[in-house]
Amino acid sequence: MNVSGVKGDRLDLDTGSGSVTVADATVSGIKVATGSGDVELNGISTPDADLDTGSGRVQLGLTSDADRVKINTGSGGVTITVPATFGAELD
């Protein structure tokens, strides 16, 4: 699934199997869930991100601060890119 150029309220994407790619989105919240497949988000501006894949890697490229970022992967790596001024606590 490929999504780009979204602006607005929440963006919720769910796929049982298959990768999800989102580019250039400005939303109040984003939730992505896939049973099997990579999650790749670049150019994302959101205060709330919830990303979940049972099997696959997660790549998140933020362009602004976020209040909450939750990432879960059963097996696979996680890469997060943030602006130079980003402040965070890791839990």
PDB file of C-alpha atoms in Angstrom:
ATOM      1  CA  MET A   1       0.000   0.000   0.000  1.00  0.00           C
ATOM      2  CA  ASN A   2       1.400   3.421  -0.989  1.00  0.00           C
ATOM      3  CA  VAL A   3       0.031   6.733   0.318  1.00  0.00           C
ATOM      4  CA  SER A   4       1.438  10.221  -0.248  1.00  0.00           C
ATOM      5  CA  GLY A   5       0.607  13.880   0.227  1.00  0.00           C
ATOM      6  CA  VAL A   6      -2.021  13.427   2.947  1.00  0.00           C
ATOM      7  CA  LYS A   7      -3.056  16.405   5.108  1.00  0.00           C
ATOM      8  CA  GLY A   8      -5.750  16.401   7.775  1.00  0.00           C
ATOM      9  CA  ASP A   9      -6.992  14.422  10.725  1.00  0.00           C
ATOM     10  CA  ARG A  10      -6.006  10.841  11.535  1.00  0.00           C
ATOM     11  CA  LEU A  11      -4.581   8.389   9.039  1.00  0.00           C
ATOM     12  CA  ASP A  12      -5.296   4.723   9.851  1.00  0.00           C
ATOM     13  CA  LEU A  13      -3.876   2.006   7.595  1.00  0.00           C
ATOM     14  CA  ASP A  14      -4.200  -1.739   8.173  1.00  0.00           C
ATOM     15  CA  THR A  15      -3.109  -4.626   5.985  1.00  0.00           C
ATOM     16  CA  GLY A  16      -2.975  -8.313   6.863  1.00  0.00           C
ATOM     17  CA  SER A  17       0.036  -8.869   4.661  1.00  0.00           C
ATOM     18  CA  GLY A  18       2.098  -6.463   2.628  1.00  0.00           C
ATOM     19  CA  SER A  19       4.280  -3.429   3.073  1.00  0.00           C
ATOM     20  CA  VAL A  20       2.970   0.057   3.827  1.00  0.00           C
ATOM     21  CA  THR A  21       4.699   3.198   2.524  1.00  0.00           C
ATOM     22  CA  VAL A  22       3.618   6.731   3.454  1.00  0.00           C
ATOM     23  CA  ALA A  23       5.347   9.880   2.188  1.00  0.00           C
ATOM     24  CA  ASP A  24       4.811  13.565   2.921  1.00  0.00           C
ATOM     25  CA  ALA A  25       1.918  13.396   5.394  1.00  0.00           C
ATOM     26  CA  THR A  26       0.799  16.050   7.872  1.00  0.00           C
ATOM     27  CA  VAL A  27      -1.847  14.547  10.154  1.00  0.00           C
ATOM     28  CA  SER A  28      -3.040  14.763  13.756  1.00  0.00           C
ATOM     29  CA  GLY A  29      -2.274  11.056  14.237  1.00  0.00           C
ATOM     30  CA  ILE A  30      -1.103   8.059  12.255  1.00  0.00           C
ATOM     31  CA  LYS A  31      -1.667   4.371  12.930  1.00  0.00           C
ATOM     32  CA  VAL A  32      -0.228   1.657  10.706  1.00  0.00           C
ATOM     33  CA  ALA A  33      -0.674  -2.071  11.319  1.00  0.00           C
ATOM     34  CA  THR A  34       0.450  -4.960   9.151  1.00  0.00           C
ATOM     35  CA  GLY A  35       0.670  -8.633  10.036  1.00  0.00           C
ATOM     36  CA  SER A  36       3.639  -9.151   7.761  1.00  0.00           C
ATOM     37  CA  GLY A  37       5.488  -6.487   5.819  1.00  0.00           C
ATOM     38  CA  ASP A  38       7.674  -3.422   6.184  1.00  0.00           C
ATOM     39  CA  VAL A  39       6.373  -0.057   7.392  1.00  0.00           C
ATOM     40  CA  GLU A  40       8.163   2.891   5.773  1.00  0.00           C
ATOM     41  CA  LEU A  41       7.132   6.472   6.588  1.00  0.00           C
ATOM     42  CA  ASN A  42       9.095   9.487   5.356  1.00  0.00           C
ATOM     43  CA  GLY A  43       8.350  13.202   5.573  1.00  0.00           C
ATOM     44  CA  ILE A  44       5.866  12.693   8.414  1.00  0.00           C
ATOM     45  CA  SER A  45       4.567  15.515  10.620  1.00  0.00           C
ATOM     46  CA  THR A  46       2.351  14.204  13.427  1.00  0.00           C
ATOM     47  CA  PRO A  47       2.168  14.455  17.206  1.00  0.00           C
ATOM     48  CA  ASP A  48       1.052  10.803  17.539  1.00  0.00           C
ATOM     49  CA  ALA A  49       2.410   7.752  15.685  1.00  0.00           C
ATOM     50  CA  ASP A  50       1.505   4.110  16.388  1.00  0.00           C
ATOM     51  CA  LEU A  51       3.302   1.643  14.093  1.00  0.00           C
ATOM     52  CA  ASP A  52       2.992  -2.143  14.337  1.00  0.00           C
ATOM     53  CA  THR A  53       4.203  -5.026  12.198  1.00  0.00           C
ATOM     54  CA  GLY A  54       4.259  -8.671  13.162  1.00  0.00           C
ATOM     55  CA  SER A  55       7.208  -9.350  10.893  1.00  0.00           C
ATOM     56  CA  GLY A  56       9.071  -6.608   9.073  1.00  0.00           C
ATOM     57  CA  ARG A  57      11.198  -3.532   9.547  1.00  0.00           C
ATOM     58  CA  VAL A  58       9.940  -0.104  10.551  1.00  0.00           C
ATOM     59  CA  GLN A  59      11.408   3.132   9.196  1.00  0.00           C
ATOM     60  CA  LEU A  60      10.036   6.452  10.477  1.00  0.00           C
ATOM     61  CA  GLY A  61      11.207   9.837   9.205  1.00  0.00           C
ATOM     62  CA  LEU A  62       9.695  12.696  11.221  1.00  0.00           C
ATOM     63  CA  THR A  63       9.794  16.338  10.113  1.00  0.00           C
ATOM     64  CA  SER A  64       8.470  17.779  13.395  1.00  0.00           C
ATOM     65  CA  ASP A  65       8.268  17.076  17.116  1.00  0.00           C
ATOM     66  CA  ALA A  66       5.981  14.283  18.287  1.00  0.00           C
ATOM     67  CA  ASP A  67       4.237  13.819  21.633  1.00  0.00           C
ATOM     68  CA  ARG A  68       4.038  10.021  21.367  1.00  0.00           C
ATOM     69  CA  VAL A  69       5.699   7.459  19.118  1.00  0.00           C
ATOM     70  CA  LYS A  70       4.908   3.778  19.679  1.00  0.00           C
ATOM     71  CA  ILE A  71       6.646   1.185  17.505  1.00  0.00           C
ATOM     72  CA  ASN A  72       6.231  -2.576  17.729  1.00  0.00           C
ATOM     73  CA  THR A  73       7.794  -5.217  15.510  1.00  0.00           C
ATOM     74  CA  GLY A  74       7.786  -8.940  16.222  1.00  0.00           C
ATOM     75  CA  SER A  75      10.920  -9.389  14.125  1.00  0.00           C
ATOM     76  CA  GLY A  76      12.719  -6.684  12.206  1.00  0.00           C
ATOM     77  CA  GLY A  77      14.754  -3.544  12.720  1.00  0.00           C
ATOM     78  CA  VAL A  78      13.602  -0.040  13.643  1.00  0.00           C
ATOM     79  CA  THR A  79      15.080   3.189  12.229  1.00  0.00           C
ATOM     80  CA  ILE A  80      13.875   6.632  13.318  1.00  0.00           C
ATOM     81  CA  THR A  81      15.044   9.879  11.718  1.00  0.00           C
ATOM     82  CA  VAL A  82      14.190  13.126  13.515  1.00  0.00           C
ATOM     83  CA  PRO A  83      14.901  16.849  13.094  1.00  0.00           C
ATOM     84  CA  ALA A  84      18.063  18.193  14.790  1.00  0.00           C
ATOM     85  CA  THR A  85      15.924  20.056  17.355  1.00  0.00           C
ATOM     86  CA  PHE A  86      13.882  16.999  18.366  1.00  0.00           C
ATOM     87  CA  GLY A  87      13.704  16.243  22.092  1.00  0.00           C
ATOM     88  CA  ALA A  88      12.571  12.890  23.452  1.00  0.00           C
ATOM     89  CA  GLU A  89      12.392  10.426  26.306  1.00  0.00           C
ATOM     90  CA  LEU A  90      12.798   6.759  25.437  1.00  0.00           C
ATOM     91  CA  ASP A  91      10.761   4.246  27.340  1.00  0.00           C
TER      92      ASP A  91
END
